[in-house]
Amino acid sequence: MDFAKRHELKLSIKRYVPEKIWLSFFKIYESLKLRYIYKEYLIKKAPDRHRNALEIVRKKEKIRVAFFLTHESVWKYDMLFNLMLEHPRFEPEIFVCPIVNYGVENMLFEMDKSFKSFKNKGYKVIKTYNNETGKYLDIKKSFSPDIVFYTSPYKGIQDYRYYINQFSNTLTCYVPYSIPTVNYEFTYNLDFHNLVWKIFSETEIHQKMASKEQRNKGINRIVTGYPAFDPLLINKRPKEVWKNKNPALKRIIWTPHHLMNELSKVSNFLEYYDFFLELAINYKDKIQIAFNPHPLLRVKLENDPNWGKEKTDCYFNKWINIENGQFGDGYYIDLFLTSDALIHDSGSFMAEYLITGKPSLFMIRDESVMDYWNAFGEKAIEAHYQSRNKEQVIDFIENVVLNENDCMKEQRNNFVQNNLIPKNKLTASENILDYLESQIFQ
């Protein structure tokens, strides 16, 4: 029974069953932990469903593959998608799915932003929500995918019509939107992680962690390497994306996270937002700064009573208008490849930027942040310069970036070669495609 029918059934029960009886049933349901038991049943049955789906797919000449896109910045499938386009038997399509956790206005904004961006890059991309009619696309009817690739594992972020429980009889796949560096269960042990057909794992370290901590013991994981590294490794002619073309200016990216007041409170934005503008002004003859925040930072600031939309727009516009600064909120591969250094507090970028070989500074807001790393995160943070105050940020800019005294270069390179690069000398995307071929085309 799908979500819509279940919802309709609940409303019918509430309409005809007295409230006291309804509440009693609900209390019994919760006390018996029936919801938990049902979830565990679905997880246990998932491998059987996937085996049946695989048998059906193996009989097909053409394999339809749906890529479910949410935020543009979490898209890690560029090379894999293009490999499938060139393949004689795969038929991939990109579907922009609604992000529903911050209201309709934000949903429409993010959908239009991702849709236009991918259109401009030459992709054939489809929106799953019609702004004019208010209707959602039934992908099962319109496309009937054999394989679905997800960009987000979170139930509350994307519309329920496109969540994994609506595709339990489909071969579902996932590449993490960022390499997990923190020891939070939601990075590896959500219902999603245990229901999906295959998770293409980044490193042997992550595979080992999942085998111990994931409810299904990580039996659905395959180590392939991380596809987000592929364009950083093979793109020899990146696009010029910096506004200021002065070759004398060093190019620094600042990427503040959105966790300002929740969970690890890792984001330094509230303490440093004016400071980085001052850096751009004070070093205008030496550096330029690309303000490239986490995509959720803006909407959180707009909803913050101390900020609001007007103040947020004013701040972001300062980065757009300043001579040696710019604002980037989407595709960052070319930005990374053409930069000189990264300053951040985001676990998401901790490994990706190191692939470039360039120096990276991790800003530590509070020492408690250092307690959140998993086994991989501990190795990654050791390959970073670190700061705990504004003076140390300035020292990184002056000493490492401007004077090029990069004493950690060899350590970074060793970390990359020993942990991030696939051992078989193929890209992660090639490894994923090879695996799918081995499973389907027998």
Short mmCIF file of C-alpha atoms in Angstrom, two decimals:
data_model
loop_
_atom_site.label_atom_id
_atom_site.label_comp_id
_atom_site.label_asym_id
_atom_site.label_seq_id
_atom_site.Cartn_x
_atom_site.Cartn_y
_atom_site.Cartn_z
CA MET A 1 0.00 0.00 0.00
CA ASP A 2 1.50 3.34 -1.06
CA PHE A 3 1.72 6.50 1.06
CA ALA A 4 -1.35 8.20 -0.44
CA LYS A 5 -3.60 5.18 0.19
CA ARG A 6 -2.31 4.76 3.74
CA HIS A 7 -2.91 8.44 4.42
CA GLU A 8 -6.47 8.16 3.06
CA LEU A 9 -7.09 5.09 5.23
CA LYS A 10 -5.88 6.93 8.35
CA LEU A 11 -8.25 9.81 7.63
CA SER A 12 -11.17 7.40 7.16
CA ILE A 13 -10.42 5.66 10.45
CA LYS A 14 -10.25 8.99 12.28
CA ARG A 15 -13.52 10.07 10.68
CA TYR A 16 -15.52 7.01 11.76
CA VAL A 17 -13.74 5.71 14.86
CA PRO A 18 -14.17 7.60 18.17
CA GLU A 19 -11.09 9.53 19.26
CA LYS A 20 -10.61 7.54 22.50
CA ILE A 21 -10.52 4.25 20.60
CA TRP A 22 -8.21 5.73 17.94
CA LEU A 23 -5.79 6.98 20.58
CA SER A 24 -5.89 3.61 22.36
CA PHE A 25 -4.96 1.82 19.14
CA PHE A 26 -2.12 4.29 18.61
CA LYS A 27 -0.76 3.77 22.14
CA ILE A 28 -0.87 0.00 21.70
CA TYR A 29 0.89 0.33 18.33
CA GLU A 30 3.67 2.39 19.91
CA SER A 31 4.00 0.29 23.06
CA LEU A 32 4.35 -2.92 21.07
CA LYS A 33 6.99 -1.29 18.89
CA LEU A 34 5.10 -2.48 15.82
CA ARG A 35 6.58 0.28 13.69
CA TYR A 36 10.10 -0.86 14.55
CA ILE A 37 9.19 -4.50 13.90
CA TYR A 38 7.71 -3.60 10.52
CA LYS A 39 10.83 -1.65 9.53
CA GLU A 40 13.03 -4.57 10.48
CA TYR A 41 10.80 -6.87 8.44
CA LEU A 42 11.20 -4.62 5.37
CA ILE A 43 14.98 -4.58 5.82
CA LYS A 44 15.07 -8.35 6.13
CA LYS A 45 12.94 -8.80 3.00
CA ALA A 46 14.83 -6.19 0.93
CA PRO A 47 17.45 -8.63 -0.49
CA ASP A 48 14.65 -10.94 -1.73
CA ARG A 49 12.86 -8.04 -3.42
CA HIS A 50 16.09 -6.96 -5.06
CA ARG A 51 16.87 -10.48 -6.28
CA ASN A 52 13.44 -10.63 -7.93
CA ALA A 53 13.93 -7.18 -9.48
CA LEU A 54 17.35 -8.19 -10.77
CA GLU A 55 15.95 -11.28 -12.48
CA ILE A 56 13.38 -9.12 -14.27
CA VAL A 57 15.98 -6.55 -15.34
CA ARG A 58 18.32 -9.23 -16.70
CA LYS A 59 15.70 -10.14 -19.29
CA LYS A 60 15.55 -6.62 -20.73
CA GLU A 61 17.50 -5.34 -23.69
CA LYS A 62 17.44 -1.70 -22.53
CA ILE A 63 17.88 -0.66 -18.89
CA ARG A 64 16.18 2.54 -17.79
CA VAL A 65 18.08 4.41 -15.08
CA ALA A 66 16.54 7.31 -13.14
CA PHE A 67 18.82 9.72 -11.29
CA PHE A 68 16.91 11.57 -8.55
CA LEU A 69 18.46 15.02 -8.14
CA THR A 70 17.76 17.27 -5.15
CA HIS A 71 20.34 20.02 -4.56
CA GLU A 72 22.75 20.66 -7.41
CA SER A 73 25.73 20.60 -5.03
CA VAL A 74 25.08 16.98 -3.95
CA TRP A 75 25.23 15.65 -7.51
CA LYS A 76 28.13 13.20 -7.74
CA TYR A 77 27.13 11.35 -10.90
CA ASP A 78 28.53 13.45 -13.76
CA MET A 79 30.93 10.87 -15.13
CA LEU A 80 28.70 7.85 -14.39
CA PHE A 81 25.74 9.49 -16.13
CA ASN A 82 27.85 10.29 -19.20
CA LEU A 83 29.23 6.75 -19.28
CA MET A 84 25.67 5.45 -19.31
CA LEU A 85 24.70 7.84 -22.10
CA GLU A 86 27.44 6.30 -24.23
CA HIS A 87 26.49 2.73 -23.27
CA PRO A 88 24.40 0.78 -25.81
CA ARG A 89 22.05 -0.69 -23.20
CA PHE A 90 21.59 1.95 -20.50
CA GLU A 91 19.03 4.75 -20.89
CA PRO A 92 19.64 7.30 -18.11
CA GLU A 93 17.41 10.28 -17.24
CA ILE A 94 17.73 12.99 -14.59
CA PHE A 95 14.67 13.90 -12.51
CA VAL A 96 14.69 16.99 -10.28
CA CYS A 97 12.79 15.99 -7.13
CA PRO A 98 11.08 18.38 -4.67
CA ILE A 99 12.88 19.36 -1.48
CA VAL A 100 10.11 19.79 1.06
CA ASN A 101 11.71 20.45 4.45
CA TYR A 102 11.81 24.26 4.14
CA GLY A 103 8.45 25.08 2.60
CA VAL A 104 6.98 25.51 -0.87
CA GLU A 105 8.86 28.71 -1.74
CA ASN A 106 12.24 27.10 -1.08
CA MET A 107 11.13 23.92 -2.88
CA LEU A 108 10.28 25.85 -6.05
CA PHE A 109 13.47 27.92 -5.82
CA GLU A 110 15.74 24.88 -5.47
CA MET A 111 13.94 22.92 -8.20
CA ASP A 112 14.16 25.78 -10.68
CA LYS A 113 17.79 26.44 -9.77
CA SER A 114 18.84 22.81 -10.29
CA PHE A 115 16.72 22.45 -13.43
CA LYS A 116 18.15 25.56 -15.11
CA SER A 117 21.71 24.73 -14.11
CA PHE A 118 21.57 21.23 -15.58
CA LYS A 119 19.78 22.47 -18.69
CA ASN A 120 22.55 25.02 -19.21
CA LYS A 121 25.12 22.24 -18.95
CA GLY A 122 23.40 20.37 -21.77
CA TYR A 123 21.66 17.67 -19.74
CA LYS A 124 18.24 16.33 -20.58
CA VAL A 125 16.53 16.93 -17.24
CA ILE A 126 12.92 16.60 -16.10
CA LYS A 127 11.14 18.39 -13.26
CA THR A 128 8.88 16.16 -11.18
CA TYR A 129 6.60 19.02 -10.11
CA ASN A 130 4.55 21.20 -12.44
CA ASN A 131 4.46 24.78 -11.12
CA GLU A 132 1.31 25.62 -13.09
CA THR A 133 -0.86 22.58 -12.37
CA GLY A 134 0.56 21.69 -8.95
CA LYS A 135 0.80 18.04 -10.01
CA TYR A 136 3.67 15.64 -9.35
CA LEU A 137 5.16 13.37 -11.99
CA ASP A 138 4.48 9.66 -11.54
CA ILE A 139 7.89 8.36 -12.57
CA LYS A 140 6.78 4.75 -12.35
CA LYS A 141 4.20 5.35 -15.06
CA SER A 142 6.05 7.89 -17.20
CA PHE A 143 9.51 6.29 -17.14
CA SER A 144 9.23 2.94 -15.34
CA PRO A 145 12.85 2.86 -14.10
CA ASP A 146 14.76 -0.39 -13.70
CA ILE A 147 17.40 1.33 -11.56
CA VAL A 148 17.12 4.45 -9.40
CA PHE A 149 20.13 6.43 -8.19
CA TYR A 150 19.56 8.66 -5.16
CA THR A 151 21.45 11.81 -4.22
CA SER A 152 20.04 12.05 -0.68
CA PRO A 153 19.16 9.39 1.91
CA TYR A 154 16.94 11.59 4.10
CA LYS A 155 13.24 10.88 4.33
CA GLY A 156 12.21 14.38 5.43
CA ILE A 157 14.09 16.24 2.69
CA GLN A 158 12.57 14.90 -0.51
CA ASP A 159 8.89 14.45 -1.31
CA TYR A 160 7.53 11.07 -0.20
CA ARG A 161 6.57 10.15 -3.79
CA TYR A 162 10.24 9.73 -4.63
CA TYR A 163 11.52 8.21 -1.40
CA ILE A 164 12.97 4.71 -1.37
CA ASN A 165 9.94 3.00 0.18
CA GLN A 166 8.04 3.86 -3.01
CA PHE A 167 10.61 1.87 -5.02
CA SER A 168 11.03 -1.26 -2.90
CA ASN A 169 10.73 -3.50 -5.97
CA THR A 170 13.28 -1.53 -7.97
CA LEU A 171 17.08 -1.78 -8.02
CA THR A 172 17.98 1.30 -5.97
CA CYS A 173 21.51 2.68 -5.66
CA TYR A 174 23.26 5.37 -3.66
CA VAL A 175 26.54 7.22 -3.66
CA PRO A 176 26.87 9.31 -0.47
CA TYR A 177 26.50 13.02 -1.19
CA SER A 178 29.66 13.53 0.85
CA ILE A 179 32.26 11.17 2.27
CA PRO A 180 31.15 10.52 5.87
CA THR A 181 33.73 11.91 8.27
CA VAL A 182 31.64 12.10 11.45
CA ASN A 183 30.49 9.36 13.76
CA TYR A 184 26.76 10.00 13.42
CA GLU A 185 24.42 7.09 12.81
CA PHE A 186 22.48 9.02 10.16
CA THR A 187 25.54 8.88 7.88
CA TYR A 188 25.40 5.08 7.57
CA ASN A 189 22.46 3.47 9.40
CA LEU A 190 19.18 5.10 8.41
CA ASP A 191 16.37 2.88 7.16
CA PHE A 192 17.43 4.06 3.71
CA HIS A 193 20.94 2.63 4.03
CA ASN A 194 19.50 -0.76 4.93
CA LEU A 195 16.75 -0.78 2.28
CA VAL A 196 18.75 0.34 -0.75
CA TRP A 197 19.98 -2.34 -3.16
CA LYS A 198 23.58 -1.10 -3.41
CA ILE A 199 25.64 1.59 -1.71
CA PHE A 200 28.83 2.29 -3.62
CA SER A 201 31.28 2.73 -0.80
CA GLU A 202 34.09 5.28 -0.85
CA THR A 203 36.92 3.48 0.93
CA GLU A 204 37.77 0.26 2.72
CA ILE A 205 37.58 2.26 5.98
CA HIS A 206 33.90 3.07 5.36
CA GLN A 207 33.19 -0.51 4.36
CA LYS A 208 34.68 -1.77 7.61
CA MET A 209 32.67 0.73 9.68
CA ALA A 210 29.42 -0.25 7.95
CA SER A 211 30.03 -3.96 8.44
CA LYS A 212 30.12 -3.33 12.18
CA GLU A 213 27.50 -0.62 12.64
CA GLN A 214 24.90 -0.93 9.88
CA ARG A 215 21.84 -3.00 10.78
CA ASN A 216 22.28 -5.27 7.76
CA LYS A 217 26.03 -5.42 8.43
CA GLY A 218 26.79 -3.58 5.22
CA ILE A 219 25.96 -6.54 2.97
CA ASN A 220 24.64 -4.11 0.34
CA ARG A 221 27.89 -2.13 0.03
CA ILE A 222 30.47 -2.38 -2.74
CA VAL A 223 33.81 -0.53 -2.50
CA THR A 224 34.29 1.39 -5.75
CA GLY A 225 35.93 4.66 -4.76
CA TYR A 226 34.12 8.00 -4.70
CA PRO A 227 32.66 9.33 -8.01
CA ALA A 228 32.96 12.95 -6.86
CA PHE A 229 36.74 12.55 -7.18
CA ASP A 230 36.54 11.57 -10.85
CA PRO A 231 36.11 15.04 -12.40
CA LEU A 232 38.75 16.41 -10.02
CA LEU A 233 41.21 13.75 -11.15
CA ILE A 234 40.61 13.74 -14.91
CA ASN A 235 39.59 17.33 -15.70
CA LYS A 236 42.74 18.82 -17.18
CA ARG A 237 41.07 21.93 -18.66
CA PRO A 238 38.69 23.35 -16.05
CA LYS A 239 36.38 26.22 -16.89
CA GLU A 240 37.43 29.69 -15.68
CA VAL A 241 34.89 30.61 -13.00
CA TRP A 242 36.65 33.40 -11.08
CA LYS A 243 35.23 36.90 -11.52
CA ASN A 244 38.48 38.76 -11.03
CA LYS A 245 40.99 37.78 -13.74
CA ASN A 246 44.03 39.41 -12.10
CA PRO A 247 46.69 36.63 -12.17
CA ALA A 248 48.52 38.22 -9.22
CA LEU A 249 45.65 37.41 -6.84
CA LYS A 250 45.68 34.12 -4.95
CA ARG A 251 42.30 32.38 -5.08
CA ILE A 252 40.78 31.24 -1.79
CA ILE A 253 37.46 29.46 -1.31
CA TRP A 254 35.53 29.92 1.95
CA THR A 255 32.80 27.31 2.49
CA PRO A 256 30.98 27.71 5.83
CA HIS A 257 28.65 24.91 6.93
CA HIS A 258 24.99 25.35 7.91
CA LEU A 259 25.13 23.68 11.37
CA MET A 260 25.28 26.89 13.38
CA ASN A 261 22.96 25.97 16.25
CA GLU A 262 22.28 22.24 16.01
CA LEU A 263 24.10 18.90 16.28
CA SER A 264 27.87 19.52 16.36
CA LYS A 265 27.46 23.30 15.81
CA VAL A 266 30.45 23.00 13.51
CA SER A 267 29.75 26.14 11.47
CA ASN A 268 31.88 29.22 12.19
CA PHE A 269 29.73 31.49 10.04
CA LEU A 270 28.13 33.59 12.79
CA GLU A 271 31.52 34.39 14.31
CA TYR A 272 33.36 35.00 11.02
CA TYR A 273 30.94 36.43 8.43
CA ASP A 274 32.23 40.01 8.80
CA PHE A 275 35.82 38.87 9.26
CA PHE A 276 36.03 37.27 5.80
CA LEU A 277 34.70 40.40 4.13
CA GLU A 278 37.36 42.35 6.01
CA LEU A 279 40.00 39.91 4.77
CA ALA A 280 38.89 40.48 1.19
CA ILE A 281 39.16 44.25 1.68
CA ASN A 282 42.44 44.25 3.63
CA TYR A 283 44.15 41.87 1.17
CA LYS A 284 42.50 43.20 -2.00
CA ASP A 285 45.85 43.44 -3.79
CA LYS A 286 46.87 39.89 -2.85
CA ILE A 287 43.83 37.57 -2.73
CA GLN A 288 40.29 37.06 -3.93
CA ILE A 289 37.72 35.03 -2.00
CA ALA A 290 34.88 32.87 -3.32
CA PHE A 291 32.11 32.63 -0.72
CA ASN A 292 30.71 29.16 -1.43
CA PRO A 293 28.46 28.21 1.52
CA HIS A 294 26.56 25.00 2.15
CA PRO A 295 23.26 25.23 0.18
CA LEU A 296 21.23 25.11 3.41
CA LEU A 297 23.01 28.08 5.01
CA ARG A 298 21.03 30.71 3.14
CA VAL A 299 17.58 29.33 3.94
CA LYS A 300 18.54 28.88 7.60
CA LEU A 301 19.71 32.48 7.83
CA GLU A 302 16.50 33.67 6.16
CA ASN A 303 14.50 31.82 8.84
CA ASP A 304 16.72 33.03 11.70
CA PRO A 305 15.04 35.79 13.77
CA ASN A 306 18.40 37.59 14.10
CA TRP A 307 18.93 37.59 10.34
CA GLY A 308 15.87 37.25 8.12
CA LYS A 309 15.66 37.51 4.34
CA GLU A 310 16.60 41.19 4.00
CA LYS A 311 19.80 40.92 6.05
CA THR A 312 20.71 37.64 4.37
CA ASP A 313 20.24 39.06 0.87
CA CYS A 314 22.27 42.13 1.81
CA TYR A 315 25.16 39.99 3.05
CA PHE A 316 25.19 37.65 0.05
CA ASN A 317 25.03 40.63 -2.32
CA LYS A 318 28.18 42.05 -0.75
CA TRP A 319 30.06 39.00 -2.02
CA ILE A 320 28.52 39.38 -5.45
CA ASN A 321 29.47 43.05 -5.69
CA ILE A 322 32.89 43.19 -4.05
CA GLU A 323 35.72 43.55 -6.58
CA ASN A 324 37.84 40.65 -5.36
CA GLY A 325 35.03 38.42 -4.10
CA GLN A 326 32.23 36.30 -5.51
CA PHE A 327 29.33 34.08 -4.49
CA GLY A 328 29.07 30.47 -5.63
CA ASP A 329 26.16 28.23 -4.69
CA GLY A 330 26.25 25.23 -6.99
CA TYR A 331 28.68 23.24 -9.09
CA TYR A 332 32.10 23.57 -7.47
CA ILE A 333 34.42 21.29 -9.45
CA ASP A 334 35.85 24.07 -11.64
CA LEU A 335 36.06 26.34 -8.59
CA PHE A 336 38.16 23.74 -6.75
CA LEU A 337 40.42 23.06 -9.71
CA THR A 338 41.20 26.72 -10.37
CA SER A 339 41.70 27.75 -6.73
CA ASP A 340 44.82 28.00 -4.58
CA ALA A 341 43.40 27.06 -1.17
CA LEU A 342 40.25 26.16 0.76
CA ILE A 343 39.11 27.44 4.17
CA HIS A 344 36.15 25.51 5.56
CA ASP A 345 34.41 23.82 8.46
CA SER A 346 32.55 21.21 6.43
CA GLY A 347 33.12 17.49 6.70
CA SER A 348 31.62 17.20 3.23
CA PHE A 349 34.61 18.88 1.59
CA MET A 350 37.24 17.39 3.86
CA ALA A 351 38.33 14.69 1.43
CA GLU A 352 37.18 16.14 -1.90
CA TYR A 353 39.43 19.17 -1.83
CA LEU A 354 42.48 17.16 -0.78
CA ILE A 355 42.26 15.37 -4.14
CA THR A 356 43.37 18.63 -5.80
CA GLY A 357 46.67 18.51 -3.88
CA LYS A 358 46.18 22.06 -2.63
CA PRO A 359 46.32 23.26 1.01
CA SER A 360 43.14 23.23 3.07
CA LEU A 361 42.42 24.89 6.43
CA PHE A 362 39.77 23.43 8.74
CA MET A 363 38.29 25.97 11.16
CA ILE A 364 37.57 24.48 14.59
CA ARG A 365 34.78 26.36 16.34
CA ASP A 366 35.02 24.38 19.58
CA GLU A 367 37.22 21.49 20.73
CA SER A 368 34.12 19.31 21.07
CA VAL A 369 34.04 19.17 17.26
CA MET A 370 37.14 16.98 17.40
CA ASP A 371 35.15 14.29 19.24
CA TYR A 372 32.74 13.70 16.36
CA TRP A 373 35.12 12.20 13.78
CA ASN A 374 34.86 8.62 12.66
CA ALA A 375 37.96 6.57 11.77
CA PHE A 376 38.14 8.16 8.32
CA GLY A 377 37.53 11.68 9.62
CA GLU A 378 40.41 11.36 12.07
CA LYS A 379 42.79 10.58 9.21
CA ALA A 380 41.38 13.38 7.04
CA ILE A 381 41.61 16.11 9.69
CA GLU A 382 45.25 15.19 10.30
CA ALA A 383 45.96 16.10 6.67
CA HIS A 384 44.56 19.63 7.20
CA TYR A 385 45.92 22.84 8.58
CA GLN A 386 43.75 23.84 11.53
CA SER A 387 42.64 27.12 13.05
CA ARG A 388 40.93 28.00 16.31
CA ASN A 389 40.98 31.80 16.06
CA LYS A 390 41.21 34.63 13.54
CA GLU A 391 44.96 35.03 13.93
CA GLN A 392 45.52 31.46 12.78
CA VAL A 393 43.34 32.03 9.72
CA ILE A 394 45.47 35.06 8.83
CA ASP A 395 48.64 33.04 9.39
CA PHE A 396 47.38 30.37 6.96
CA ILE A 397 46.66 33.01 4.31
CA GLU A 398 49.96 34.83 4.72
CA ASN A 399 52.32 31.92 5.31
CA VAL A 400 50.83 28.98 3.40
CA VAL A 401 48.87 30.67 0.60
CA LEU A 402 50.80 33.87 -0.14
CA ASN A 403 54.30 32.74 0.78
CA GLU A 404 53.68 29.14 -0.35
CA ASN A 405 55.25 27.57 2.74
CA ASP A 406 53.15 24.43 2.42
CA CYS A 407 54.77 22.06 4.91
CA MET A 408 51.83 19.57 4.84
CA LYS A 409 51.88 18.87 1.11
CA GLU A 410 53.57 15.47 1.36
CA GLN A 411 51.28 14.38 4.20
CA ARG A 412 48.20 15.33 2.16
CA ASN A 413 49.44 13.46 -0.89
CA ASN A 414 50.16 10.34 1.16
CA PHE A 415 46.63 10.44 2.59
CA VAL A 416 45.15 10.75 -0.89
CA GLN A 417 47.20 7.94 -2.43
CA ASN A 418 46.75 5.55 0.49
CA ASN A 419 43.04 6.12 1.11
CA LEU A 420 41.20 7.85 -1.72
CA ILE A 421 42.48 6.58 -5.08
CA PRO A 422 41.01 3.23 -6.30
CA LYS A 423 43.71 0.57 -6.40
CA ASN A 424 42.67 -0.86 -9.78
CA LYS A 425 43.52 2.43 -11.57
CA LEU A 426 39.93 2.86 -12.80
CA THR A 427 37.75 5.78 -11.81
CA ALA A 428 35.01 5.19 -9.25
CA SER A 429 32.38 5.75 -11.96
CA GLU A 430 33.98 3.09 -14.15
CA ASN A 431 34.01 0.71 -11.19
CA ILE A 432 30.29 1.32 -10.57
CA LEU A 433 29.42 0.76 -14.21
CA ASP A 434 31.54 -2.40 -14.31
CA TYR A 435 29.71 -3.72 -11.26
CA LEU A 436 26.27 -3.04 -12.76
CA GLU A 437 27.30 -4.75 -15.99
CA SER A 438 28.55 -7.79 -14.06
CA GLN A 439 25.23 -8.09 -12.23
CA ILE A 440 22.84 -7.43 -15.12
CA PHE A 441 24.48 -8.52 -18.36
CA GLN A 442 25.28 -12.12 -17.64
#
